[in-house]
mmCIF file of C-alpha atoms in Angstrom:
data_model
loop_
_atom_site.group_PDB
_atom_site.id
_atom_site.type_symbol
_atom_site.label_atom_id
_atom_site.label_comp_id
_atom_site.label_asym_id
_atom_site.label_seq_id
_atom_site.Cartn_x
_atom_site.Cartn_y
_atom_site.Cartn_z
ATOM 1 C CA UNK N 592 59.891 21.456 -10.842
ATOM 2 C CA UNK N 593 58.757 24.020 -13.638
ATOM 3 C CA UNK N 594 59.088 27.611 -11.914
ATOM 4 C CA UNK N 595 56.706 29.260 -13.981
ATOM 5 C CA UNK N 596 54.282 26.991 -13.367
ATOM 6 C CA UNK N 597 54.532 27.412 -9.427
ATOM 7 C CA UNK N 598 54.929 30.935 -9.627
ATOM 8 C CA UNK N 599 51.715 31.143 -12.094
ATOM 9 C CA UNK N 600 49.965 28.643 -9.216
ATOM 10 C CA UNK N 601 50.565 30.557 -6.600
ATOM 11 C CA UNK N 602 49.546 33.903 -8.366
ATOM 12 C CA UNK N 603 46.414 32.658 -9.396
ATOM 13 C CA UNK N 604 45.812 31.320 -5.895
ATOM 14 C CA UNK N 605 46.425 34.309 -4.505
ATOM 15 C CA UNK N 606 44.199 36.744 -6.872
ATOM 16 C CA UNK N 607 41.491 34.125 -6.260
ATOM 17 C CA UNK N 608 41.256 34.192 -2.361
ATOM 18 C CA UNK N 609 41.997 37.929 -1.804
ATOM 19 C CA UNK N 610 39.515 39.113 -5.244
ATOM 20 C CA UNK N 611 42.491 40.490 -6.697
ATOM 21 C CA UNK N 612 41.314 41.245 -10.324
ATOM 22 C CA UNK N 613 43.391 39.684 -13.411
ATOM 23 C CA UNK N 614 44.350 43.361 -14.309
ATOM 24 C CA UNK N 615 45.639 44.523 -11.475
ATOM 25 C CA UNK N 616 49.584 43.831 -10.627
ATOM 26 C CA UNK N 617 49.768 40.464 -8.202
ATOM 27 C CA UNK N 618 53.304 41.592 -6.558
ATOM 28 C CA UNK N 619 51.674 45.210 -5.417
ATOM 29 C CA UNK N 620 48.654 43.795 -3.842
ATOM 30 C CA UNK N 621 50.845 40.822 -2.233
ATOM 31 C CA UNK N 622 53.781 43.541 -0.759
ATOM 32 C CA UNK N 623 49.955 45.830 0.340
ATOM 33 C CA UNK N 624 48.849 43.088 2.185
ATOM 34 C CA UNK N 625 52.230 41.938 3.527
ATOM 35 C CA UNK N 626 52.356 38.867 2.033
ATOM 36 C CA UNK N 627 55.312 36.866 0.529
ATOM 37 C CA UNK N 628 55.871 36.504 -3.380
ATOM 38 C CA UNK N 629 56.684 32.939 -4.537
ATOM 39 C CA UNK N 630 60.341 34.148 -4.858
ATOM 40 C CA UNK N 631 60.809 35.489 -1.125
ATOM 41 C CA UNK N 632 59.275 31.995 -0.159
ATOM 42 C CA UNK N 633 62.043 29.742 -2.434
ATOM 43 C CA UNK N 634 64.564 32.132 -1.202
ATOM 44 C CA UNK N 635 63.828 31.877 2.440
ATOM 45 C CA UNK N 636 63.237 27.675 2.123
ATOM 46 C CA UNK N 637 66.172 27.636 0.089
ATOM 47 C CA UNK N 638 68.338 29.800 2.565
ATOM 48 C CA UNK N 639 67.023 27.515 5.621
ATOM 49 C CA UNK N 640 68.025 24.519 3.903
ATOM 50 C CA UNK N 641 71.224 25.530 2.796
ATOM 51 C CA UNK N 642 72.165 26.835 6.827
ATOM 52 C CA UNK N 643 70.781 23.554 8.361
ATOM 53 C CA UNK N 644 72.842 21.550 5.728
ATOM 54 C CA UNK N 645 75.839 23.278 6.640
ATOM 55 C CA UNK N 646 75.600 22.959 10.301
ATOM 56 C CA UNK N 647 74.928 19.721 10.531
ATOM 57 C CA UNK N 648 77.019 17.243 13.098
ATOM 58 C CA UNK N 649 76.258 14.458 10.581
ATOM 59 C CA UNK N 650 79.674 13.069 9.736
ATOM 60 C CA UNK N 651 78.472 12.216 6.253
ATOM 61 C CA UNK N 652 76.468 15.162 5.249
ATOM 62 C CA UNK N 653 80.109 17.185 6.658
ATOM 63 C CA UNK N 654 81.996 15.679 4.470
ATOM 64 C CA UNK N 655 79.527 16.033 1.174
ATOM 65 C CA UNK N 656 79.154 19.759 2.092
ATOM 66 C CA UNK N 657 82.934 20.422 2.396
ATOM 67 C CA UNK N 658 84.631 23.165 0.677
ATOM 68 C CA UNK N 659 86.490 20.540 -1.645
ATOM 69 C CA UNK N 660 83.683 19.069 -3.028
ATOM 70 C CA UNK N 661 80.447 20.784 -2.359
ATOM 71 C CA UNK N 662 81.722 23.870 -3.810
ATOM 72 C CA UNK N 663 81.842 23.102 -7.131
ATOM 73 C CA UNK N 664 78.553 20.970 -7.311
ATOM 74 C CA UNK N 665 75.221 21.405 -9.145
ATOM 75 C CA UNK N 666 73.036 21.966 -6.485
ATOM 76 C CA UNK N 667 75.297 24.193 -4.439
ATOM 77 C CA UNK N 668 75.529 26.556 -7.658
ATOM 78 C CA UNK N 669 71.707 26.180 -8.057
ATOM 79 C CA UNK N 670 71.611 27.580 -4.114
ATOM 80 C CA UNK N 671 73.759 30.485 -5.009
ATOM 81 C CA UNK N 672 71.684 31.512 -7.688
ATOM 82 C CA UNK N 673 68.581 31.210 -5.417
ATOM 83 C CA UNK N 674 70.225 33.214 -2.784
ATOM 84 C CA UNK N 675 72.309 35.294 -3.989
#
């Protein structure tokens, strides 16, 4: 997926169902109206995923997400990123 793209999306989508003028800041009016920036969402989806992966009783999903492989893999870095 192209981030920007989303987070322009879901920006736009926002401004346009709350009236939120193209000159005023997005991120202030979302955290003023207690809603989530498309970062806090990825981050919390992300995070879910990642905890349900890892406690899993699927035998095979255990052994792709142990420490001696899963570690050092592409979309375990691209988690930590996300998370962290």
């Amino acid at each position: 997926y192209d981030y920007n793209k989303l987070k322009r999306a879901y920006n736009r989508t926002f401004r346009s169902l709350f009236y939120v003028d193209d000159k005023e800041a997005t991120l202030i009016n979302m955290v003023q109206l207690g809603i989530d920036p498309v970062e806090v969402i990825l981050r919390k989806v992300a995070g879910t995923l990642f905890k349900n992966i890892c406690d899993s009783s699927n035998l095979l999903i255990q052994s792709l997400t142990s420490p001696l492989f899963f570690s050092d893999s592409c979309i375990y870095k691209k988690w930590q990123r996300i998370l962290f």
